CSV table of C-alpha atoms in Angstrom, one decimal:
chain,number,residue,atom,x,y,z
A,281,MET,CA,-45.3,-0.5,32.9
A,282,LYS,CA,-46.3,0.6,29.4
A,283,LYS,CA,-49.6,2.3,28.6
A,284,THR,CA,-51.5,2.4,25.3
A,285,PRO,CA,-52.7,5.8,23.9
A,286,LEU,CA,-56.2,4.9,25.2
A,287,TYR,CA,-55.1,4.4,28.9
A,288,GLU,CA,-56.9,7.5,30.2
A,289,LYS,CA,-60.0,6.7,28.2
A,290,HIS,CA,-60.2,3.3,29.9
A,291,VAL,CA,-59.7,4.8,33.3
A,292,SER,CA,-62.5,7.4,32.6
A,293,LEU,CA,-64.8,4.5,31.6
A,294,GLY,CA,-64.2,2.8,35.0
A,295,ALA,CA,-62.3,-0.1,33.5
A,296,LYS,CA,-60.5,-2.5,35.9
A,297,MET,CA,-56.9,-2.2,34.8
A,298,ILE,CA,-54.4,-5.1,35.1
A,299,GLU,CA,-50.8,-5.8,34.0
A,300,PHE,CA,-50.6,-7.9,30.8
A,301,GLY,CA,-47.4,-8.6,28.9
A,302,GLY,CA,-45.8,-5.5,30.4
A,303,TRP,CA,-48.8,-3.3,29.6
A,304,MET,CA,-51.5,-1.8,31.7
A,305,MET,CA,-54.7,-3.0,30.0
A,306,PRO,CA,-58.4,-3.1,30.7
A,307,LEU,CA,-59.6,-6.4,32.0
A,308,GLN,CA,-63.3,-5.4,31.9
A,309,TYR,CA,-65.6,-2.4,32.0
A,310,THR,CA,-69.2,-3.4,32.8
A,311,GLY,CA,-68.4,-7.1,33.2
A,312,ILE,CA,-66.8,-10.0,31.3
A,313,LEU,CA,-70.1,-11.8,30.7
A,314,GLN,CA,-71.9,-8.7,29.3
A,315,GLU,CA,-68.9,-7.8,27.1
A,316,HIS,CA,-68.6,-11.4,25.8
A,317,GLU,CA,-72.3,-11.4,25.0
A,318,ALA,CA,-72.1,-8.1,23.2
A,319,VAL,CA,-69.4,-9.4,20.8
A,320,ARG,CA,-71.4,-12.6,20.1
A,321,GLN,CA,-74.7,-10.9,19.5
A,322,ARG,CA,-73.9,-7.3,18.4
A,323,ALA,CA,-70.4,-5.8,18.5
A,324,GLY,CA,-67.6,-5.0,21.0
A,325,LEU,CA,-64.7,-2.6,20.7
A,326,PHE,CA,-61.3,-3.6,22.0
A,327,ASP,CA,-58.1,-1.6,22.5
A,328,VAL,CA,-55.3,-3.9,21.2
A,329,SER,CA,-52.7,-1.2,20.8
A,330,HIS,CA,-50.3,-3.3,22.9
A,331,MET,CA,-49.7,-5.6,19.9
A,332,GLY,CA,-46.4,-5.1,18.1
A,333,GLU,CA,-45.8,-4.1,14.4
A,334,VAL,CA,-42.7,-4.8,12.5
A,335,MET,CA,-42.1,-3.4,9.0
A,336,ILE,CA,-40.1,-5.6,6.6
A,337,LYS,CA,-38.9,-3.9,3.4
A,338,GLY,CA,-36.5,-4.6,0.5
A,339,ARG,CA,-35.8,-6.7,-2.5
A,340,GLY,CA,-35.3,-9.8,-0.4
A,341,ALA,CA,-38.3,-9.3,1.9
A,342,THR,CA,-40.4,-12.2,0.5
A,343,GLU,CA,-37.6,-14.7,0.6
A,344,PHE,CA,-36.6,-13.5,4.1
A,345,ILE,CA,-40.1,-13.9,5.6
A,346,GLN,CA,-40.4,-17.3,3.9
A,347,LYS,CA,-37.4,-18.4,5.9
A,348,LEU,CA,-38.7,-16.9,9.2
A,349,ILE,CA,-42.1,-18.5,9.3
A,350,THR,CA,-43.6,-22.0,8.9
A,351,ASN,CA,-46.5,-21.0,6.6
A,352,ASP,CA,-46.0,-20.3,2.9
A,353,ILE,CA,-46.3,-16.7,1.6
A,354,SER,CA,-45.4,-17.5,-2.0
A,355,GLY,CA,-49.0,-17.5,-3.1
A,356,MET,CA,-50.1,-14.4,-1.2
A,357,ARG,CA,-51.7,-11.6,-3.1
A,358,GLU,CA,-51.2,-7.9,-2.3
A,359,PHE,CA,-53.4,-6.7,0.6
A,360,GLN,CA,-53.8,-10.2,1.9
A,361,VAL,CA,-53.2,-11.3,5.5
A,362,LEU,CA,-51.6,-14.6,6.5
A,363,TYR,CA,-51.4,-16.3,10.0
A,364,SER,CA,-48.2,-18.2,10.8
A,365,PRO,CA,-46.1,-19.5,13.7
A,366,MET,CA,-42.4,-18.6,13.7
A,367,CYS,CA,-40.1,-21.3,15.1
A,368,TYR,CA,-36.7,-21.9,16.6
A,369,PRO,CA,-34.4,-24.4,15.0
A,370,ASP,CA,-35.6,-27.1,17.5
A,371,GLY,CA,-39.2,-26.6,16.4
A,372,GLY,CA,-40.3,-24.6,19.5
A,373,THR,CA,-42.3,-21.5,18.9
A,374,VAL,CA,-40.8,-18.0,18.9
A,375,ASP,CA,-44.2,-16.4,18.4
A,376,ASP,CA,-47.3,-16.6,16.2
A,377,LEU,CA,-48.0,-13.6,14.1
A,378,LEU,CA,-49.9,-12.1,11.2
A,379,VAL,CA,-48.3,-11.1,7.9
A,380,TYR,CA,-49.8,-8.2,6.0
A,381,LYS,CA,-48.5,-8.0,2.4
A,382,PHE,CA,-48.5,-4.6,0.7
A,383,ASP,CA,-46.3,-5.8,-2.2
A,384,ALA,CA,-43.4,-8.2,-2.8
A,385,GLU,CA,-41.0,-5.8,-1.1
A,386,CYS,CA,-43.1,-4.5,1.7
A,387,TYR,CA,-44.7,-6.5,4.6
A,388,LEU,CA,-46.1,-5.7,8.0
A,389,LEU,CA,-45.7,-8.3,10.7
A,390,VAL,CA,-48.1,-8.1,13.7
A,391,VAL,CA,-46.6,-9.8,16.8
A,392,ASN,CA,-47.7,-10.5,20.4
A,393,ALA,CA,-47.2,-7.7,22.9
A,394,ALA,CA,-45.0,-9.5,25.4
A,395,ASN,CA,-42.8,-10.7,22.5
A,396,ILE,CA,-42.0,-7.5,20.7
A,397,GLU,CA,-38.5,-7.0,21.8
A,398,LYS,CA,-37.6,-10.7,21.6
A,399,ASP,CA,-39.2,-11.0,18.1
A,400,VAL,CA,-37.4,-8.0,16.7
A,401,GLU,CA,-34.1,-9.3,18.0
A,402,TRP,CA,-34.8,-12.7,16.5
A,403,ILE,CA,-35.8,-11.2,13.1
A,404,GLU,CA,-32.8,-8.8,13.1
A,405,SER,CA,-30.4,-11.6,13.8
A,406,HIS,CA,-31.4,-13.4,10.6
A,407,LYS,CA,-31.8,-10.3,8.4
A,408,PRO,CA,-30.0,-10.4,5.0
A,409,HIS,CA,-28.3,-7.3,3.6
A,410,ASP,CA,-31.1,-6.5,1.2
A,411,VAL,CA,-33.8,-6.2,3.8
A,412,GLU,CA,-34.7,-3.5,6.2
A,413,VAL,CA,-36.4,-4.3,9.6
A,414,GLU,CA,-38.1,-1.6,11.6
A,415,ASP,CA,-40.1,-1.8,14.8
A,416,VAL,CA,-42.9,0.6,14.2
A,417,SER,CA,-45.0,-0.4,17.2
A,418,GLU,CA,-45.1,3.0,18.8
A,419,GLN,CA,-46.4,4.6,15.7
A,420,TYR,CA,-49.6,2.6,15.7
A,421,ALA,CA,-52.7,2.3,17.8
A,422,GLN,CA,-54.8,-0.8,17.1
A,423,LEU,CA,-58.5,-1.2,17.7
A,424,ALA,CA,-60.6,-4.3,17.1
A,425,LEU,CA,-64.3,-4.1,16.4
A,426,GLN,CA,-65.7,-7.6,16.6
A,427,GLY,CA,-69.2,-9.1,16.2
A,428,PRO,CA,-72.0,-9.6,13.7
A,429,LYS,CA,-72.9,-5.9,13.7
A,430,SER,CA,-69.3,-4.7,13.1
A,431,GLN,CA,-69.6,-4.1,9.4
A,432,GLU,CA,-72.9,-2.1,9.7
A,433,VAL,CA,-71.4,0.1,12.5
A,434,LEU,CA,-68.0,0.7,10.8
A,435,GLN,CA,-69.5,1.4,7.4
A,436,ARG,CA,-71.3,4.5,8.8
A,437,ILE,CA,-67.9,6.2,9.4
A,438,VAL,CA,-65.7,4.7,6.7
A,439,ASP,CA,-65.4,5.9,3.1
A,440,ALA,CA,-64.7,2.4,1.6
A,441,PRO,CA,-67.1,-0.5,0.9
A,442,LEU,CA,-66.4,-2.9,3.7
A,443,ASP,CA,-68.3,-5.7,2.1
A,444,LYS,CA,-65.6,-5.9,-0.5
A,445,ILE,CA,-63.0,-6.8,2.2
A,446,LYS,CA,-62.9,-10.5,2.4
A,447,PHE,CA,-61.8,-12.6,5.4
A,448,PHE,CA,-58.0,-12.1,5.9
A,449,ARG,CA,-57.8,-9.2,3.5
A,450,PHE,CA,-57.2,-5.5,4.1
A,451,VAL,CA,-57.3,-2.0,2.7
A,452,ASP,CA,-55.0,0.9,3.5
A,453,GLY,CA,-55.4,4.6,3.5
A,454,VAL,CA,-59.1,4.5,4.4
A,455,SER,CA,-60.5,7.5,6.2
A,456,ILE,CA,-62.2,7.3,9.6
A,457,ALA,CA,-63.2,10.6,11.1
A,458,GLY,CA,-60.5,12.2,8.9
A,459,VAL,CA,-57.8,9.8,10.1
A,460,SER,CA,-56.0,7.5,7.6
A,461,ALA,CA,-56.4,3.9,8.6
A,462,LEU,CA,-55.5,0.4,7.6
A,463,ILE,CA,-58.5,-1.9,8.1
A,464,SER,CA,-58.4,-5.7,7.9
A,465,ARG,CA,-61.1,-8.3,8.2
A,466,THR,CA,-59.4,-10.2,11.0
A,467,GLY,CA,-59.9,-10.8,14.7
A,468,TYR,CA,-59.4,-13.0,17.7
A,469,THR,CA,-62.9,-13.7,18.9
A,470,GLY,CA,-64.4,-16.3,16.5
A,471,GLU,CA,-66.7,-13.6,15.1
A,472,ASP,CA,-66.7,-11.5,12.0
A,473,GLY,CA,-65.0,-8.2,12.5
A,474,PHE,CA,-62.2,-5.8,11.8
A,475,GLU,CA,-58.9,-4.7,13.1
A,476,ILE,CA,-58.1,-1.1,12.6
A,477,TYR,CA,-54.5,0.4,12.6
A,478,ILE,CA,-54.2,4.1,13.0
A,479,PRO,CA,-51.6,6.7,14.1
A,480,ALA,CA,-51.2,6.5,17.9
A,481,ASP,CA,-52.1,10.1,18.4
A,482,SER,CA,-55.5,9.6,16.7
A,483,ALA,CA,-56.6,6.6,18.9
A,484,CYS,CA,-59.1,8.5,21.1
A,485,LYS,CA,-60.7,10.3,18.2
A,486,VAL,CA,-61.3,7.1,16.3
A,487,TRP,CA,-62.4,5.2,19.4
A,488,ASN,CA,-65.0,7.9,20.2
A,489,THR,CA,-66.2,7.9,16.6
A,490,ILE,CA,-66.8,4.2,16.6
A,491,VAL,CA,-68.6,4.2,19.9
A,492,ASP,CA,-70.9,7.0,18.7
A,493,ALA,CA,-71.6,5.2,15.4
A,494,GLY,CA,-72.4,2.0,17.4
A,495,ALA,CA,-74.7,3.6,20.0
A,496,GLU,CA,-77.8,2.3,18.3
A,497,PHE,CA,-76.5,-1.3,18.5
A,498,HIS,CA,-75.3,-0.8,22.1
A,499,VAL,CA,-71.7,-1.5,21.0
A,500,MET,CA,-69.7,-2.0,24.2
A,501,PRO,CA,-66.0,-1.5,25.1
A,502,ALA,CA,-64.6,-4.9,25.8
A,503,GLY,CA,-61.5,-5.9,27.8
A,504,LEU,CA,-59.0,-8.7,28.0
A,505,GLY,CA,-61.4,-10.8,30.1
A,506,ALA,CA,-63.9,-11.1,27.2
A,507,ARG,CA,-61.2,-11.4,24.7
A,508,ASP,CA,-59.9,-14.5,26.5
A,509,THR,CA,-63.3,-16.2,26.9
A,510,LEU,CA,-64.1,-15.4,23.2
A,511,ARG,CA,-60.8,-16.8,21.9
A,512,LEU,CA,-61.0,-19.8,24.2
A,513,GLU,CA,-64.5,-20.8,22.8
A,514,ALA,CA,-63.0,-20.5,19.3
A,515,ALA,CA,-59.9,-22.5,20.4
A,516,LEU,CA,-57.6,-19.8,19.2
A,517,PRO,CA,-54.0,-20.2,20.6
A,518,LEU,CA,-52.6,-17.7,23.0
A,519,TYR,CA,-48.8,-17.4,23.1
A,520,GLY,CA,-47.4,-18.5,26.5
A,521,HIS,CA,-50.4,-20.9,26.9
A,522,GLU,CA,-50.9,-23.1,23.7
A,523,LEU,CA,-47.6,-22.0,22.1
A,524,SER,CA,-44.2,-21.5,23.6
A,525,PRO,CA,-40.5,-22.3,23.1
A,526,ASP,CA,-41.4,-25.7,24.5
A,527,ILE,CA,-44.6,-26.3,22.4
A,528,SER,CA,-44.3,-26.7,18.7
A,529,PRO,CA,-47.0,-25.7,16.2
A,530,LEU,CA,-47.6,-29.4,15.4
A,531,GLU,CA,-48.3,-30.2,19.1
A,532,ALA,CA,-50.6,-27.2,19.2
A,533,GLY,CA,-52.6,-28.6,16.3
A,534,LEU,CA,-51.5,-25.9,13.8
A,535,ASP,CA,-50.4,-28.4,11.1
A,536,ARG,CA,-52.3,-26.5,8.4
A,537,PHE,CA,-50.0,-23.5,9.1
A,538,VAL,CA,-46.8,-25.5,8.8
A,539,LYS,CA,-45.8,-26.1,5.2
A,540,LEU,CA,-43.2,-28.8,5.4
A,541,ASP,CA,-43.0,-29.0,1.6
A,542,LYS,CA,-41.6,-25.5,1.6
A,543,PRO,CA,-37.9,-25.6,0.6
A,544,ASP,CA,-36.4,-24.0,3.7
A,545,PHE,CA,-37.5,-22.3,6.9
A,546,ILE,CA,-36.1,-22.1,10.4
A,547,GLY,CA,-37.2,-25.2,12.4
A,548,ARG,CA,-38.2,-27.2,9.3
A,549,GLU,CA,-35.9,-30.2,9.9
A,550,ALA,CA,-37.0,-30.5,13.6
A,551,LEU,CA,-40.7,-30.3,12.6
A,552,ILE,CA,-40.2,-32.9,9.8
A,553,LYS,CA,-38.6,-35.3,12.3
A,554,GLN,CA,-41.5,-34.6,14.7
A,555,LYS,CA,-44.1,-35.3,12.0
A,556,GLU,CA,-42.4,-38.5,10.8
A,557,SER,CA,-41.9,-39.9,14.3
A,558,GLY,CA,-45.3,-38.8,15.5
A,559,ILE,CA,-46.0,-36.3,18.2
A,560,SER,CA,-46.3,-37.7,21.7
A,561,ARG,CA,-48.6,-35.0,23.0
A,562,LYS,CA,-51.3,-32.8,21.4
A,563,LEU,CA,-53.7,-30.0,22.2
A,564,VAL,CA,-57.2,-31.2,22.8
A,565,GLY,CA,-60.5,-29.7,24.0
A,566,LEU,CA,-62.0,-30.7,27.3
A,567,GLU,CA,-65.5,-30.2,28.7
A,568,MET,CA,-65.9,-30.7,32.4
A,569,VAL,CA,-68.3,-33.4,33.5
A,570,ASP,CA,-68.0,-32.8,37.2
A,571,LYS,CA,-68.5,-29.3,38.6
A,572,GLY,CA,-65.3,-27.3,38.6
A,573,ILE,CA,-63.4,-24.7,36.6
A,574,PRO,CA,-60.2,-25.8,34.9
A,575,ARG,CA,-57.5,-23.2,35.0
A,576,GLN,CA,-54.1,-22.9,33.3
A,577,GLY,CA,-51.5,-25.2,34.8
A,578,TYR,CA,-53.9,-27.7,36.3
A,579,GLU,CA,-52.7,-31.3,35.9
A,580,VAL,CA,-54.6,-33.8,33.8
A,581,GLN,CA,-54.5,-37.4,34.9
A,582,VAL,CA,-55.7,-40.9,34.1
A,583,GLU,CA,-56.0,-43.4,36.9
A,584,GLY,CA,-53.8,-41.1,39.1
A,585,ARG,CA,-51.0,-40.8,36.5
A,586,SER,CA,-50.2,-37.4,35.0
A,587,ILE,CA,-50.8,-37.2,31.2
A,588,GLY,CA,-50.7,-33.5,30.6
A,589,TYR,CA,-51.9,-30.1,31.8
A,590,ILE,CA,-54.5,-27.4,31.1
A,591,THR,CA,-53.1,-24.6,28.8
A,592,SER,CA,-56.3,-22.4,29.0
A,593,GLY,CA,-59.6,-22.9,30.7
A,594,GLY,CA,-62.7,-21.3,32.2
A,595,PHE,CA,-66.4,-20.9,32.0
A,596,SER,CA,-67.8,-20.5,28.5
A,597,PRO,CA,-70.5,-17.8,28.6
A,598,THR,CA,-71.9,-18.9,25.2
A,599,LEU,CA,-72.1,-22.6,26.0
A,600,LYS,CA,-72.8,-22.2,29.7
A,601,LYS,CA,-70.2,-25.0,30.4
A,602,ASN,CA,-66.7,-25.2,31.9
A,603,ILE,CA,-64.2,-25.8,29.1
A,604,ALA,CA,-60.5,-26.0,28.6
A,605,LEU,CA,-57.6,-26.6,26.2
A,606,ALA,CA,-55.1,-29.2,27.4
A,607,LEU,CA,-51.7,-30.4,26.1
A,608,MET,CA,-52.0,-34.2,26.7
A,609,ASP,CA,-50.5,-37.5,25.9
A,610,VAL,CA,-51.8,-38.5,22.4
A,611,ARG,CA,-52.8,-42.0,23.7
A,612,TYR,CA,-55.7,-40.3,25.6
A,613,ALA,CA,-56.6,-37.6,23.1
A,614,ALA,CA,-59.4,-39.4,21.2
A,615,ARG,CA,-62.7,-37.7,21.3
A,616,GLY,CA,-64.9,-39.1,24.0
A,617,SER,CA,-62.0,-40.1,26.3
A,618,GLN,CA,-62.5,-39.5,30.0
A,619,VAL,CA,-59.8,-37.9,32.0
A,620,ASP,CA,-59.4,-36.2,35.4
A,621,VAL,CA,-58.5,-32.6,35.9
A,622,ILE,CA,-57.0,-31.9,39.3
A,623,VAL,CA,-58.8,-28.9,40.8
A,624,ARG,CA,-57.8,-27.9,44.3
A,625,ASN,CA,-56.4,-31.4,44.9
A,626,LYS,CA,-59.6,-33.0,43.7
A,627,ALA,CA,-59.9,-35.2,40.6
A,628,LEU,CA,-62.8,-34.0,38.6
A,629,LYS,CA,-64.1,-35.8,35.5
A,630,ALA,CA,-63.7,-34.2,32.0
A,631,GLU,CA,-64.3,-35.5,28.5
A,632,VAL,CA,-62.3,-34.9,25.4
A,633,VAL,CA,-64.4,-33.0,22.9
A,634,LYS,CA,-64.2,-31.5,19.4
A,635,ILE,CA,-62.6,-28.1,19.0
A,636,PRO,CA,-63.4,-25.3,18.3
A,637,PHE,CA,-66.0,-25.3,21.1
A,638,TYR,CA,-67.8,-22.5,19.2
A,639,ALA,CA,-67.6,-22.2,15.4
A,640,LYS,CA,-68.7,-19.2,13.4
A,641,GLN,CA,-69.0,-18.8,9.6
A,642,TYR,CA,-66.7,-15.9,8.5
A,643,LYS,CA,-67.3,-13.8,5.5
A,644,LYS,CA,-65.3,-15.5,2.7
């Protein structure tokens, strides 16, 4: 079982540790509800050092990444971040990732923790001769400071004007407590915030510095539990739930990140065919009408007939409702449609609702 550089810190804070994607990670510290609320109202600090980082360099780097991903990086500026799925030839999803552009010959791909080895093998297997691929995951620790007070807290300890960093942009070589860091205005919570990349051996120093700077605002360490409830409210996909080798980006509702007019990328023909013939199932939001908590894998039915399943679900601390994302037959996916979620062999009513369940205005 892998451990992040902050493992001992989490244990000392009394975190409940669990296995996640091959890593020992904090599920919660004081409690999921308290940590969730801290992020929505003030700020929360997450250890996301389990995420993978892959450096792509060389003259053919831009063209190579264009072939790998469904989104289009041709218009990216330097120090911009782009989200994209990465697909198999049949349209299924290898992973979803972030692309950080330093320049036309240097990019950093940030991939999901459980997929690092698989992704690197996939990327390497398609690498042209004029491109270098290096898994640099072990060199980095990654922290995420998320919430409306994030900028105010981080600005106290950073020597760069954070208000100049727009949404999905980044700066590199910024000093935090004497540690050189890459800081991006990105996150996975539906709130404004930052993701901070630092050398692995500086993780504890930077963590402590951020916690001290945020003491006035009661910035809380937050674990995977709050991370999941926050991203569910924002309807952000989690690989293995809303995306997988069996679920295409189009079925997951990620059409805006699939540029079918791009000349060539892996999976393009399959996705064009899927688009033209029409998807038979799609990801929708559900709000429980009857009392009951929808969980991943629960069946969704109409008149006793299976029409799909829950990909992610649970109690929404912000909305005080039980909500879920479900992959369902498109014929029943219209907003306002009534369906049954099978919870412990009982059919409980739910309604198809608009997603995201919770929408926040990010800094443009």
